[in-house]
Amino acid sequence: VEQLHDTDCSFCRRIRSRADQSSDLVCEFPHSIVLLGAWQYYEGYCIAICRHHVRELFELDKLVRHAFIDEIALLGEVLASVFKPRKLNVEMLGNQVPHLHCHLFPRSAHDPDHLKPVWVAIDRAEAAEEERRRLTGAKADRGSLRERIRAELSRRTP
Ligand SMILES: [Zn+2]
């Protein structure tokens, strides 16, 4: 099992410094931690960060890999139940932070870009303040979003 931590990796630092993560932390699984993402126009958007510093899914030990995928599947089920998306987008990219993590974006039918990946809009948002405000969900109550996800999760886990 890969247990490496990389001191230059922002996700490794995030996992290890609990104080720093408190405001966005939704829950902690055995193999990942779940943070509420910045772009809450996609209500319920979460990032599951693997506790192990690996670049690729295939680098995880098989049992850990299966357990990690199960955590993502459970989180997806919870987000679908709470936010009733038209479709959930589940993405492992890692181009910017090469530490295994998974984005879960609930996509609404009201999103004018619902047929496209979110990154098209997020690219726009990084260049334009008004679009950035729209996608971060200026009205989002992040505390309440976290609570709704946690409540549904605890209903489904013994
Ligand atoms: Zn890392």
mmCIF file of C-alpha atoms and ligand atoms in Angstrom:
data_model
loop_
_atom_site.group_PDB
_atom_site.id
_atom_site.type_symbol
_atom_site.label_atom_id
_atom_site.label_comp_id
_atom_site.label_asym_id
_atom_site.label_seq_id
_atom_site.Cartn_x
_atom_site.Cartn_y
_atom_site.Cartn_z
ATOM 1 C CA VAL A 1 0.000 0.000 0.000
ATOM 2 C CA GLU A 2 1.244 3.451 -0.910
ATOM 3 C CA GLN A 3 1.483 5.442 2.309
ATOM 4 C CA LEU A 4 3.725 8.189 0.986
ATOM 5 C CA HIS A 5 3.077 11.757 1.922
ATOM 6 C CA ASP A 6 4.582 14.496 -0.105
ATOM 7 C CA THR A 7 5.392 17.642 1.848
ATOM 8 C CA ASP A 8 5.077 19.743 -1.311
ATOM 9 C CA CYS A 9 1.574 18.486 -2.002
ATOM 10 C CA SER A 10 -1.290 20.783 -1.000
ATOM 11 C CA PHE A 11 -3.715 17.853 -0.567
ATOM 12 C CA CYS A 12 -1.285 15.976 1.688
ATOM 13 C CA ARG A 13 -0.938 19.124 3.777
ATOM 14 C CA ARG A 14 -4.711 19.485 3.850
ATOM 15 C CA ILE A 15 -5.206 15.924 5.065
ATOM 16 C CA ARG A 16 -2.663 16.322 7.816
ATOM 17 C CA SER A 17 -3.621 19.744 9.154
ATOM 18 C CA ARG A 18 -7.081 19.302 10.552
ATOM 19 C CA ALA A 19 -7.457 22.870 11.813
ATOM 20 C CA ASP A 20 -7.019 24.175 8.305
ATOM 21 C CA GLN A 21 -9.668 21.926 6.786
ATOM 22 C CA SER A 22 -12.424 22.418 9.344
ATOM 23 C CA SER A 23 -14.472 24.948 7.400
ATOM 24 C CA ASP A 24 -14.863 22.814 4.271
ATOM 25 C CA LEU A 25 -14.709 19.332 5.736
ATOM 26 C CA VAL A 26 -17.891 17.350 5.086
ATOM 27 C CA CYS A 27 -16.826 13.949 6.360
ATOM 28 C CA GLU A 28 -13.915 11.585 6.807
ATOM 29 C CA PHE A 29 -13.914 8.105 5.304
ATOM 30 C CA PRO A 30 -11.248 5.462 6.016
ATOM 31 C CA HIS A 31 -9.563 6.099 2.643
ATOM 32 C CA SER A 32 -10.608 9.636 1.773
ATOM 33 C CA ILE A 33 -11.683 12.936 3.201
ATOM 34 C CA VAL A 34 -14.553 14.866 1.644
ATOM 35 C CA LEU A 35 -14.483 18.623 1.230
ATOM 36 C CA LEU A 36 -17.256 20.914 0.083
ATOM 37 C CA GLY A 37 -15.986 22.419 -3.182
ATOM 38 C CA ALA A 38 -15.799 26.086 -4.086
ATOM 39 C CA TRP A 39 -18.282 26.040 -6.975
ATOM 40 C CA GLN A 40 -21.619 25.754 -5.203
ATOM 41 C CA TYR A 41 -23.624 26.866 -8.220
ATOM 42 C CA TYR A 42 -23.366 23.062 -8.601
ATOM 43 C CA GLU A 43 -25.169 22.610 -5.324
ATOM 44 C CA GLY A 44 -23.527 19.883 -3.254
ATOM 45 C CA TYR A 45 -20.272 19.826 -5.243
ATOM 46 C CA CYS A 46 -17.744 17.802 -3.236
ATOM 47 C CA ILE A 47 -14.169 16.639 -3.649
ATOM 48 C CA ALA A 48 -13.131 13.274 -2.216
ATOM 49 C CA ILE A 49 -9.375 13.325 -1.601
ATOM 50 C CA CYS A 50 -7.654 9.979 -1.268
ATOM 51 C CA ARG A 51 -5.635 9.718 1.944
ATOM 52 C CA HIS A 52 -2.756 8.146 0.015
ATOM 53 C CA HIS A 53 -0.455 10.248 -2.085
ATOM 54 C CA VAL A 54 -0.640 8.536 -5.454
ATOM 55 C CA ARG A 55 -1.022 10.104 -8.876
ATOM 56 C CA GLU A 56 -3.151 7.424 -10.465
ATOM 57 C CA LEU A 57 -5.999 5.166 -9.372
ATOM 58 C CA PHE A 58 -4.125 2.060 -10.520
ATOM 59 C CA GLU A 59 -1.277 2.826 -8.132
ATOM 60 C CA LEU A 60 -3.429 2.067 -5.105
ATOM 61 C CA ASP A 61 -3.300 -1.342 -3.520
ATOM 62 C CA LYS A 62 -6.286 -3.308 -4.834
ATOM 63 C CA LEU A 63 -8.218 -3.523 -1.556
ATOM 64 C CA VAL A 64 -7.662 0.159 -0.807
ATOM 65 C CA ARG A 65 -8.676 1.018 -4.361
ATOM 66 C CA HIS A 66 -11.923 -0.885 -4.050
ATOM 67 C CA ALA A 67 -12.688 0.705 -0.697
ATOM 68 C CA PHE A 68 -11.896 4.187 -2.077
ATOM 69 C CA ILE A 69 -14.218 3.638 -5.044
ATOM 70 C CA ASP A 70 -16.942 2.423 -2.680
ATOM 71 C CA GLU A 71 -16.591 5.636 -0.676
ATOM 72 C CA ILE A 72 -17.022 7.668 -3.873
ATOM 73 C CA ALA A 73 -20.052 5.594 -4.863
ATOM 74 C CA LEU A 74 -21.638 6.103 -1.437
ATOM 75 C CA LEU A 75 -20.953 9.831 -1.557
ATOM 76 C CA GLY A 76 -22.484 9.955 -5.041
ATOM 77 C CA GLU A 77 -25.582 8.155 -3.823
ATOM 78 C CA VAL A 78 -25.901 10.602 -0.951
ATOM 79 C CA LEU A 79 -25.469 13.661 -3.197
ATOM 80 C CA ALA A 80 -28.005 12.306 -5.690
ATOM 81 C CA SER A 81 -30.481 11.720 -2.896
ATOM 82 C CA VAL A 82 -30.060 15.161 -1.331
ATOM 83 C CA PHE A 83 -29.709 17.359 -4.426
ATOM 84 C CA LYS A 84 -31.679 15.391 -7.042
ATOM 85 C CA PRO A 85 -29.383 16.261 -9.952
ATOM 86 C CA ARG A 86 -30.310 15.619 -13.560
ATOM 87 C CA LYS A 87 -26.948 13.839 -13.686
ATOM 88 C CA LEU A 88 -23.981 13.465 -11.390
ATOM 89 C CA ASN A 89 -20.578 14.231 -12.922
ATOM 90 C CA VAL A 90 -17.836 12.146 -11.300
ATOM 91 C CA GLU A 91 -14.353 13.082 -12.422
ATOM 92 C CA MET A 92 -10.788 12.174 -11.566
ATOM 93 C CA LEU A 93 -8.462 14.557 -13.342
ATOM 94 C CA GLY A 94 -5.496 15.643 -11.248
ATOM 95 C CA ASN A 95 -3.990 17.957 -13.843
ATOM 96 C CA GLN A 96 -3.551 20.750 -11.313
ATOM 97 C CA VAL A 97 -2.950 18.712 -8.142
ATOM 98 C CA PRO A 98 -1.466 15.312 -9.030
ATOM 99 C CA HIS A 99 -2.744 13.622 -5.867
ATOM 100 C CA LEU A 100 -5.610 11.204 -6.452
ATOM 101 C CA HIS A 101 -8.973 12.881 -5.886
ATOM 102 C CA CYS A 102 -12.449 12.802 -7.308
ATOM 103 C CA HIS A 103 -14.839 15.650 -8.112
ATOM 104 C CA LEU A 104 -18.570 15.006 -7.705
ATOM 105 C CA PHE A 105 -20.697 17.659 -9.394
ATOM 106 C CA PRO A 106 -24.491 17.400 -9.133
ATOM 107 C CA ARG A 107 -25.703 18.880 -12.443
ATOM 108 C CA SER A 108 -29.044 20.618 -12.561
ATOM 109 C CA ALA A 109 -31.393 20.561 -15.557
ATOM 110 C CA HIS A 110 -31.628 24.354 -15.122
ATOM 111 C CA ASP A 111 -27.926 24.775 -15.825
ATOM 112 C CA PRO A 112 -27.754 26.277 -19.343
ATOM 113 C CA ASP A 113 -24.486 24.376 -19.840
ATOM 114 C CA HIS A 114 -25.794 21.042 -18.551
ATOM 115 C CA LEU A 115 -24.666 19.132 -21.635
ATOM 116 C CA LYS A 116 -21.057 20.266 -21.176
ATOM 117 C CA PRO A 117 -18.425 19.489 -18.561
ATOM 118 C CA VAL A 118 -18.364 22.083 -15.756
ATOM 119 C CA TRP A 119 -14.817 23.098 -16.615
ATOM 120 C CA VAL A 120 -15.948 25.166 -19.587
ATOM 121 C CA ALA A 121 -17.864 27.475 -17.218
ATOM 122 C CA ILE A 122 -15.173 27.307 -14.524
ATOM 123 C CA ASP A 123 -12.556 28.444 -17.057
ATOM 124 C CA ARG A 124 -14.775 31.441 -17.813
ATOM 125 C CA ALA A 125 -15.186 32.084 -14.088
ATOM 126 C CA GLU A 126 -11.461 32.248 -13.552
ATOM 127 C CA ALA A 127 -11.287 35.147 -15.997
ATOM 128 C CA ALA A 128 -14.494 37.019 -15.132
ATOM 129 C CA GLU A 129 -15.563 38.174 -11.688
ATOM 130 C CA GLU A 130 -19.310 38.105 -12.384
ATOM 131 C CA GLU A 131 -19.126 34.509 -13.613
ATOM 132 C CA ARG A 132 -16.950 33.615 -10.631
ATOM 133 C CA ARG A 133 -19.610 34.965 -8.256
ATOM 134 C CA ARG A 134 -22.319 33.029 -10.088
ATOM 135 C CA LEU A 135 -20.472 29.710 -9.920
ATOM 136 C CA THR A 136 -19.310 30.000 -6.315
ATOM 137 C CA GLY A 137 -22.992 30.338 -5.454
ATOM 138 C CA ALA A 138 -23.066 33.686 -3.669
ATOM 139 C CA LYS A 139 -26.225 32.699 -1.809
ATOM 140 C CA ALA A 140 -25.023 29.243 -0.831
ATOM 141 C CA ASP A 141 -25.166 28.520 2.899
ATOM 142 C CA ARG A 142 -22.112 26.271 3.071
ATOM 143 C CA GLY A 143 -22.798 25.198 6.640
ATOM 144 C CA SER A 144 -26.277 24.038 5.762
ATOM 145 C CA LEU A 145 -25.059 22.234 2.623
ATOM 146 C CA ARG A 146 -22.525 20.321 4.716
ATOM 147 C CA GLU A 147 -25.174 19.445 7.276
ATOM 148 C CA ARG A 148 -27.605 18.127 4.662
ATOM 149 C CA ILE A 149 -24.920 15.860 3.194
ATOM 150 C CA ARG A 150 -23.826 14.639 6.637
ATOM 151 C CA ALA A 151 -27.405 13.904 7.700
ATOM 152 C CA GLU A 152 -28.063 11.774 4.621
ATOM 153 C CA LEU A 153 -24.726 10.012 5.007
ATOM 154 C CA SER A 154 -25.407 9.088 8.618
ATOM 155 C CA ARG A 155 -28.818 7.750 7.586
ATOM 156 C CA ARG A 156 -27.056 5.348 5.186
ATOM 157 C CA THR A 157 -24.114 4.267 7.324
ATOM 158 C CA PRO A 158 -24.605 2.076 10.386
HETATM 159 ZN ZN ZN B 1 -0.408 14.396 -1.838
#
